[in-house]
Coordinates of C-alpha atoms in Angstrom, one line a residue:
X1 CA -10.2 -20.2 -9.0
X2 CA -13.5 -20.4 -7.1
X3 CA -16.5 -19.3 -9.2
X4 CA -17.3 -16.6 -6.6
X5 CA -14.0 -14.9 -7.4
X6 CA -14.2 -15.1 -11.2
X7 CA -14.8 -11.9 -13.2
X8 CA -18.4 -11.0 -13.7
X9 CA -19.5 -11.3 -17.3
X10 CA -20.5 -8.2 -19.2
X11 CA -24.0 -7.2 -18.4
X12 CA -26.5 -8.1 -21.2
X13 CA -28.7 -5.1 -20.3
X14 CA -26.9 -1.8 -21.1
X15 CA -27.4 1.5 -19.4
X16 CA -29.3 3.9 -21.7
X17 CA -27.0 6.6 -23.2
X18 CA -28.7 9.5 -21.4
X19 CA -28.2 7.8 -18.0
X20 CA -24.5 6.8 -18.5
X21 CA -22.9 9.8 -16.9
X22 CA -25.1 9.7 -13.8
X23 CA -24.7 5.9 -13.4
X24 CA -20.9 6.3 -13.8
X25 CA -20.8 8.9 -11.0
X26 CA -23.1 6.7 -8.8
X27 CA -21.0 3.6 -9.2
X28 CA -17.7 5.5 -8.9
X29 CA -18.8 6.8 -5.5
X30 CA -19.6 3.3 -4.3
X31 CA -16.4 1.9 -5.7
X32 CA -14.1 4.5 -4.1
X33 CA -16.0 4.1 -0.7
X34 CA -15.6 0.3 -0.9
X35 CA -11.9 0.5 -1.8
X36 CA -11.0 3.1 0.8
X37 CA -13.0 1.6 3.7
X38 CA -11.9 -1.9 2.7
X39 CA -8.3 -1.0 2.7
X40 CA -8.7 0.7 6.1
X41 CA -9.8 -2.7 7.3
X42 CA -6.7 -4.4 5.9
X43 CA -4.5 -1.9 7.7
X44 CA -6.3 -2.2 11.0
X45 CA -5.5 -5.9 10.9
X46 CA -2.0 -5.5 9.6
X47 CA -0.7 -3.0 12.2
X48 CA -2.0 -4.4 15.4
X49 CA 1.3 -6.2 16.2
X50 CA 3.3 -3.1 15.3
X51 CA 1.2 -0.8 17.5
X52 CA 1.3 -3.2 20.4
X53 CA 5.0 -4.0 20.2
X54 CA 6.0 -2.4 23.5
X55 CA 3.2 -4.1 25.4
X56 CA 4.0 -7.5 23.7
X57 CA 7.7 -7.2 24.6
X58 CA 6.9 -6.3 28.2
X59 CA 4.1 -8.9 28.8
X60 CA 5.4 -11.7 26.6
X61 CA 9.1 -11.2 27.3
X62 CA 10.0 -10.7 23.7
X63 CA 13.2 -8.8 22.6
X64 CA 13.4 -6.2 20.0
X65 CA 15.1 -8.7 17.6
X66 CA 12.2 -11.2 18.2
X67 CA 9.6 -8.6 17.4
X68 CA 11.5 -7.7 14.3
X69 CA 11.5 -11.4 13.3
X70 CA 7.7 -11.6 13.6
X71 CA 7.3 -8.4 11.6
X72 CA 9.7 -9.7 9.0
X73 CA 7.7 -12.9 8.5
X74 CA 4.8 -10.7 7.4
X75 CA 7.1 -8.8 5.1
X76 CA 8.6 -11.9 3.4
X77 CA 5.2 -13.6 3.0
X78 CA 3.5 -10.4 1.9
X79 CA 6.1 -9.8 -0.8
X80 CA 5.8 -13.3 -2.2
X81 CA 2.0 -13.2 -1.9
X82 CA 1.7 -9.9 -3.7
X83 CA 3.6 -11.3 -6.7
X84 CA 1.2 -14.2 -7.1
X85 CA -2.0 -12.9 -5.6
X86 CA -1.6 -9.6 -7.5
X87 CA -1.4 -11.6 -10.8
X88 CA -4.5 -13.6 -9.8
X89 CA -6.4 -10.3 -9.3
X90 CA -6.1 -9.7 -13.0
X91 CA -8.3 -12.8 -13.6
X92 CA -10.7 -12.1 -10.7
X93 CA -13.8 -10.1 -9.6
X94 CA -11.7 -7.5 -7.8
X95 CA -14.4 -6.5 -5.3
X96 CA -15.0 -10.0 -4.1
X97 CA -11.3 -10.6 -4.1
X98 CA -10.8 -7.6 -1.9
X99 CA -13.5 -8.7 0.6
X100 CA -12.3 -12.3 0.7
X101 CA -8.7 -11.3 1.6
X102 CA -10.0 -9.2 4.4
X103 CA -12.2 -11.9 5.9
X104 CA -9.3 -14.5 5.9
X105 CA -7.0 -11.9 7.5
X106 CA -9.5 -11.2 10.3
X107 CA -9.8 -15.0 11.0
X108 CA -6.0 -15.4 11.3
X109 CA -5.8 -12.3 13.4
X110 CA -8.0 -14.0 16.0
X111 CA -5.3 -16.7 16.1
X112 CA -2.6 -14.1 16.9
X113 CA -4.6 -12.9 19.9
X114 CA -5.0 -16.4 21.2
X115 CA -1.3 -17.3 21.4
X116 CA 1.9 -16.1 23.2
X117 CA 4.2 -18.5 21.4
X118 CA 6.7 -16.7 19.3
X119 CA 6.9 -19.4 16.6
X120 CA 3.1 -19.7 16.3
X121 CA 3.0 -16.0 15.9
X122 CA 5.6 -16.1 13.1
X123 CA 3.6 -18.8 11.3
X124 CA 0.3 -16.9 11.6
X125 CA 1.9 -13.7 10.4
X126 CA 3.3 -15.5 7.4
X127 CA 0.0 -17.1 6.5
X128 CA -1.9 -13.9 7.1
X129 CA 0.5 -12.1 4.7
X130 CA -0.8 -14.3 1.9
X131 CA -4.4 -13.1 2.4
X132 CA -3.2 -9.5 2.8
X133 CA -1.6 -9.7 -0.6
X134 CA -5.1 -9.8 -2.1
X135 CA -5.9 -6.2 -1.1
X136 CA -3.7 -3.6 -2.9
X137 CA -3.7 -5.3 -6.4
X138 CA -7.5 -5.6 -6.4
X139 CA -7.9 -1.9 -5.4
X140 CA -5.4 -0.6 -7.9
X141 CA -6.9 -2.7 -10.8
X142 CA -10.4 -1.4 -9.9
X143 CA -9.2 2.2 -10.0
X144 CA -7.7 1.6 -13.5
X145 CA -11.0 0.2 -14.7
X146 CA -13.2 3.0 -13.3
X147 CA -11.2 6.2 -13.8
X148 CA -9.5 7.9 -16.8
X149 CA -6.1 9.3 -16.6
X150 CA -7.3 12.9 -16.2
X151 CA -8.4 12.3 -12.6
X152 CA -6.6 9.1 -11.8
X153 CA -3.7 10.7 -9.8
X154 CA -6.2 12.4 -7.4
X155 CA -8.5 9.3 -7.1
X156 CA -5.5 7.0 -6.6
X157 CA -4.1 9.3 -3.9
X158 CA -7.4 9.3 -2.1
X159 CA -7.5 5.5 -2.1
X160 CA -3.8 5.3 -1.1
X161 CA -4.5 7.6 1.8
X162 CA -6.8 4.9 3.2
X163 CA -3.9 3.0 4.6
X164 CA -2.8 6.1 6.5
X165 CA -6.3 6.5 7.8
X166 CA -6.2 2.7 8.6
X167 CA -3.1 3.1 10.6
X168 CA -4.7 5.8 12.7
X169 CA -7.9 3.7 13.0
X170 CA -5.7 0.8 14.2
X171 CA -4.3 3.0 17.0
X172 CA -7.9 4.1 17.9
X173 CA -9.0 0.4 18.0
X174 CA -6.1 -0.5 20.2
X175 CA -6.8 2.3 22.7
X176 CA -10.5 1.6 22.7
X177 CA -10.1 -2.2 23.2
X178 CA -7.4 -1.6 25.9
X179 CA -9.8 0.7 27.7
X180 CA -12.8 -1.6 27.4
X181 CA -10.9 -4.8 28.2
X182 CA -8.4 -3.5 30.8
X183 CA -5.3 -3.7 28.7
X184 CA -5.8 -7.2 27.3
X185 CA -3.6 -7.7 24.3
X186 CA -5.8 -10.6 23.1
X187 CA -8.9 -8.4 23.2
X188 CA -7.2 -5.9 21.0
X189 CA -6.7 -8.5 18.3
X190 CA -10.3 -9.8 18.6
X191 CA -11.8 -6.4 18.4
X192 CA -9.9 -5.6 15.2
X193 CA -11.2 -8.8 13.6
X194 CA -14.8 -8.1 14.4
X195 CA -14.5 -4.6 12.9
X196 CA -12.9 -6.0 9.8
X197 CA -15.7 -8.6 9.3
X198 CA -18.2 -5.7 9.2
X199 CA -16.0 -3.8 6.7
X200 CA -15.8 -6.8 4.4
X201 CA -19.6 -6.9 4.3
X202 CA -19.7 -3.2 3.3
X203 CA -17.2 -3.8 0.5
X204 CA -19.4 -6.5 -1.1
X205 CA -22.5 -4.2 -0.8
X206 CA -21.0 -0.9 -2.1
X207 CA -18.5 -2.0 -4.7
X208 CA -18.7 -2.8 -8.4
X209 CA -16.1 -4.8 -10.3
X210 CA -15.9 -2.9 -13.6
X211 CA -18.1 -0.7 -15.8
X212 CA -19.0 -3.4 -18.4
X213 CA -20.3 -5.7 -15.6
X214 CA -23.0 -3.2 -14.6
X215 CA -24.0 -2.3 -18.2
X216 CA -21.8 0.8 -18.7
X217 CA -19.2 1.4 -21.4
X218 CA -15.6 0.7 -20.4
X219 CA -13.5 3.6 -19.2
X220 CA -11.6 3.5 -22.6
X221 CA -14.9 4.0 -24.4
X222 CA -16.2 6.6 -21.9
X223 CA -13.2 8.8 -21.6
X224 CA -10.8 7.7 -24.4
X225 CA -8.4 6.4 -21.8
X226 CA -5.5 4.4 -23.1
X227 CA -2.2 3.1 -21.9
X228 CA 1.0 4.0 -23.9
X229 CA 3.4 1.1 -23.6
X230 CA 7.1 1.1 -23.6
X231 CA 7.3 0.0 -27.2
X232 CA 5.2 3.0 -28.3
X233 CA 2.0 1.0 -28.8
X234 CA -1.3 1.8 -27.1
X235 CA -3.7 -0.5 -25.2
X236 CA -7.3 -0.1 -24.1
X237 CA -8.3 -3.7 -23.2
X238 CA -9.6 -4.5 -19.8
X239 CA -9.3 -8.3 -20.1
X240 CA -7.1 -10.6 -22.1
X241 CA -6.9 -14.3 -23.2
X242 CA -3.2 -14.3 -22.6
X243 CA -2.0 -16.6 -19.8
X244 CA -0.7 -15.1 -16.5
X245 CA 2.8 -16.2 -17.6
X246 CA 2.6 -14.5 -21.0
X247 CA 1.3 -11.3 -19.4
X248 CA 4.0 -11.3 -16.8
X249 CA 6.9 -11.9 -19.2
X250 CA 5.7 -9.6 -22.0
X251 CA 4.5 -6.6 -20.0
X252 CA 6.4 -6.8 -16.7
X253 CA 9.8 -8.5 -17.0
X254 CA 10.6 -7.0 -20.4
X255 CA 9.6 -3.4 -19.4
X256 CA 12.5 -1.3 -18.2
X257 CA 10.2 1.4 -16.7
X258 CA 8.5 -1.3 -14.5
X259 CA 11.9 -2.3 -13.2
X260 CA 13.0 1.3 -12.5
X261 CA 9.7 2.3 -10.8
X262 CA 9.7 -1.0 -8.8
X263 CA 13.3 -0.4 -7.4
X264 CA 12.4 3.2 -6.5
X265 CA 9.4 1.9 -4.6
X266 CA 11.6 -0.7 -2.8
X267 CA 13.9 2.0 -1.6
X268 CA 11.1 4.2 -0.4
X269 CA 9.5 1.2 1.4
X270 CA 12.7 0.7 3.3
X271 CA 12.5 4.3 4.5
X272 CA 8.8 4.0 5.2
X273 CA 9.1 1.0 7.4
X274 CA 12.4 2.0 8.8
X275 CA 10.6 5.0 10.3
X276 CA 7.1 3.7 10.9
X277 CA 7.8 0.3 12.3
X278 CA 10.3 1.6 14.9
X279 CA 8.6 4.9 16.0
X280 CA 7.5 3.5 19.4
X281 CA 10.9 1.9 20.2
X282 CA 13.1 4.7 18.7
X283 CA 11.3 7.6 20.4
X284 CA 11.2 5.9 23.7
X285 CA 14.8 4.6 23.7
X286 CA 16.6 7.4 21.9
X287 CA 14.5 10.5 22.3
X288 CA 12.9 10.1 25.8
X289 CA 9.3 10.0 24.7
X290 CA 6.7 8.2 26.9
X291 CA 5.4 4.9 25.6
X292 CA 1.8 6.1 25.4
X293 CA 2.6 9.2 23.4
X294 CA 5.0 7.3 21.1
X295 CA 2.3 4.8 20.3
X296 CA -0.1 7.5 19.3
X297 CA 2.6 9.0 17.1
X298 CA 2.4 5.9 14.8
X299 CA -1.2 6.8 14.0
X300 CA -0.5 10.5 13.8
X301 CA 2.4 10.0 11.5
X302 CA 0.1 8.1 9.1
X303 CA -3.0 10.2 9.4
X304 CA -1.1 13.5 8.9
X305 CA 0.0 12.4 5.5
X306 CA -3.5 12.1 4.1
X307 CA -4.1 15.7 2.9
X308 CA -0.5 16.0 1.6
X309 CA -0.7 12.8 -0.4
X310 CA -4.0 13.8 -2.0
X311 CA -2.6 17.2 -2.8
X312 CA 0.5 15.7 -4.4
X313 CA -1.7 13.4 -6.5
X314 CA -3.7 16.4 -7.7
X315 CA -0.5 18.3 -8.5
X316 CA 0.7 15.3 -10.6
X317 CA -2.6 15.5 -12.6
X318 CA -2.2 19.3 -13.0
X319 CA 1.4 18.8 -14.3
X320 CA 0.1 16.5 -17.1
X321 CA 1.1 13.2 -15.4
X322 CA 4.7 14.3 -14.5
X323 CA 4.6 12.1 -11.5
X324 CA 8.3 11.3 -11.3
X325 CA 9.1 15.1 -11.0
X326 CA 6.7 15.4 -8.0
X327 CA 8.2 12.3 -6.4
X328 CA 11.8 13.7 -6.8
X329 CA 10.8 16.9 -5.1
X330 CA 9.3 15.0 -2.2
X331 CA 12.4 12.8 -1.7
X332 CA 14.7 15.8 -1.6
X333 CA 12.5 17.2 1.2
X334 CA 12.5 13.8 2.9
X335 CA 16.3 13.8 3.2
X336 CA 16.1 17.1 5.1
X337 CA 13.5 15.7 7.4
X338 CA 15.4 12.5 8.1
X339 CA 18.4 14.6 9.2
X340 CA 16.2 16.5 11.7
X341 CA 14.6 13.3 12.9
X342 CA 18.0 11.7 13.6
X343 CA 19.8 14.6 15.2
X344 CA 17.3 16.9 16.9
X345 CA 16.6 16.4 20.6
X346 CA 13.6 18.8 20.8
X347 CA 10.4 16.8 21.2
X348 CA 8.2 19.4 19.5
X349 CA 10.5 19.6 16.5
X350 CA 10.6 15.8 16.2
X351 CA 6.8 15.6 16.3
X352 CA 6.5 18.4 13.6
X353 CA 9.1 16.6 11.6
X354 CA 7.2 13.3 11.7
X355 CA 4.1 15.1 10.5
X356 CA 6.0 16.4 7.5
X357 CA 7.8 13.1 6.8
X358 CA 4.4 11.4 6.5
X359 CA 3.6 13.3 3.4
X360 CA 7.1 13.2 2.0
X361 CA 7.3 9.4 2.3
X362 CA 3.7 8.5 1.3
X363 CA 3.2 10.9 -1.6
X364 CA 6.0 9.5 -3.7
X365 CA 5.1 5.9 -2.6
X366 CA 1.6 6.6 -3.8
X367 CA 2.6 8.0 -7.1
X368 CA 5.1 5.3 -8.0
X369 CA 2.4 2.8 -7.3
X370 CA 0.2 4.6 -9.9
X371 CA 3.1 5.0 -12.3
X372 CA 3.8 1.3 -12.5
X373 CA 0.1 0.7 -13.3
X374 CA 0.1 3.3 -16.0
X375 CA 3.0 1.8 -18.0
X376 CA 1.2 -1.6 -18.5
X377 CA -2.1 -2.6 -20.0
X378 CA -5.2 -2.7 -17.7
X379 CA -5.1 -6.5 -17.9
X380 CA -1.6 -6.5 -16.3
X381 CA -2.2 -4.0 -13.5
X382 CA -2.5 -6.7 -10.8
X383 CA 0.7 -8.3 -12.1
X384 CA 2.6 -4.9 -12.0
X385 CA 1.3 -4.3 -8.5
X386 CA 2.3 -7.7 -7.4
X387 CA 5.8 -7.4 -8.9
X388 CA 6.4 -4.1 -7.2
X389 CA 5.0 -5.5 -4.0
X390 CA 7.4 -8.4 -4.1
X391 CA 10.4 -6.0 -4.0
X392 CA 8.7 -3.6 -1.6
X393 CA 8.2 -6.3 1.1
X394 CA 10.8 -9.0 0.4
X395 CA 13.6 -6.4 0.4
X396 CA 12.2 -3.0 1.5
X397 CA 10.2 -4.0 4.6
X398 CA 12.3 -7.0 5.5
X399 CA 15.5 -4.8 5.6
X400 CA 13.6 -2.2 7.6
X401 CA 12.3 -4.7 10.2
X402 CA 14.6 -7.7 10.7
X403 CA 17.8 -6.1 9.5
X404 CA 17.3 -2.8 11.3
X405 CA 16.2 -4.7 14.5
X406 CA 19.4 -6.7 14.4
X407 CA 21.7 -3.7 13.6
X408 CA 20.1 -1.6 16.3
X409 CA 20.6 -4.3 18.9
X410 CA 24.3 -4.6 17.9
X411 CA 25.3 -1.0 16.9
X412 CA 22.6 1.3 18.1
X413 CA 20.2 3.6 16.2
X414 CA 23.0 5.1 14.1
X415 CA 23.0 2.0 12.0
X416 CA 19.3 2.5 11.2
X417 CA 20.0 6.1 10.2
X418 CA 22.7 5.1 7.7
X419 CA 20.5 2.5 6.0
X420 CA 17.7 5.1 5.6
X421 CA 20.0 7.7 4.1
X422 CA 21.3 5.1 1.5
X423 CA 17.8 4.1 0.6
X424 CA 16.7 7.7 0.0
X425 CA 19.7 8.4 -2.2
X426 CA 19.0 5.4 -4.3
X427 CA 15.4 6.5 -4.8
X428 CA 16.6 9.9 -6.0
X429 CA 18.9 8.4 -8.6
X430 CA 16.2 6.1 -10.0
X431 CA 13.7 8.9 -10.2
X432 CA 16.1 10.9 -12.4
X433 CA 16.4 7.9 -14.7
X434 CA 12.6 7.5 -14.9
X435 CA 12.1 11.2 -15.7
X436 CA 14.6 10.9 -18.6
X437 CA 13.0 7.7 -19.9
X438 CA 9.5 9.2 -19.7
X439 CA 10.6 12.3 -21.7
X440 CA 12.1 10.1 -24.4
X441 CA 8.8 8.1 -24.5
X442 CA 6.8 11.2 -24.9
X443 CA 8.9 12.3 -27.8
X444 CA 8.7 8.9 -29.4
X445 CA 12.4 8.1 -29.0
X446 CA 12.1 5.1 -26.7

């Protein structure tokens, strides 16, 4: 790994005891700002193609199935990338890792704006997905290193909401660039890249990798934070001498809770992308919405989830980390909203339903992302994030883009509805299993 990306050694000069609390707060503020704004940059890049899908189909002559293929290239590559790039984040300076992935993504995004060739777009999306895999794992590992369990649900939810804000920011960038450059699709891609370069510079300026690197005690020393593992043991270590392979086999593959949480997330991702990726096409073709309004609803769907996601994260902290219970309640509400979304013809009702679904999809997705990090040591957080991401995108997003695109082209939108119902049902069953397993672990029976 390049020396620039290697973990920063522990600082030789320690922060005086009387200044530790103040220094912690100062650095935590910078870290959460870097993580949130940095991840907004990732999503501005990631969703340009999704947001512009109707204009691309019209101007470039692409079909729904072809758009689905381009989107699925990202999903396949991103899933594989998260598995490996997530593991590498455990051995990296996470702040520099985050900024590097964003810079590479922005460069490749310029290439997307410069071509109209379907196959070139597919290749660029595939390569970009590798760089995009550097983002989430770096952020999630940084959160585990800087915050104790008491506040982690709230902080994690604030960070996770950045991708919702990023989706809205993406729509705003699209509309601004379209206005300034008279509807040029290429200019939309270029504008997003310029903004992301500036965001990467901010990340490097504001962020800090881990407390020990800036002379502070580790979060375990500062708050008594520890991870209770599936075998009943506890872990407080930030780094390890174990190889990536040893970490992956011992703490990921052999952990039943990691598997259950990962499969839950995969099912929820299928619902997420089955709704979000097809909002413009579904609402225009099936519900009679205008293209302009349907495009804005992609951003509104994402942004409206932000307060609800943060609230659900805080509720999970208040309930003493009973995150699976909060997730189950959200998924039950989601099934009701899916039914309204599929069968209602009232535009106002559909818009309100989308606003609610944003919270009911993203709150459990956020919490399962935190849950999988909390059942492994801190030196395996990137690996657990990558493992989950592999299933989320290889199976969850790919099924929601390529498969749904093909099914809709052949059977209509009823095929999409059926797939999303099945995915929501699977998530509910797995969450019940996780709740039972967590209760046994608390009682020392696991």
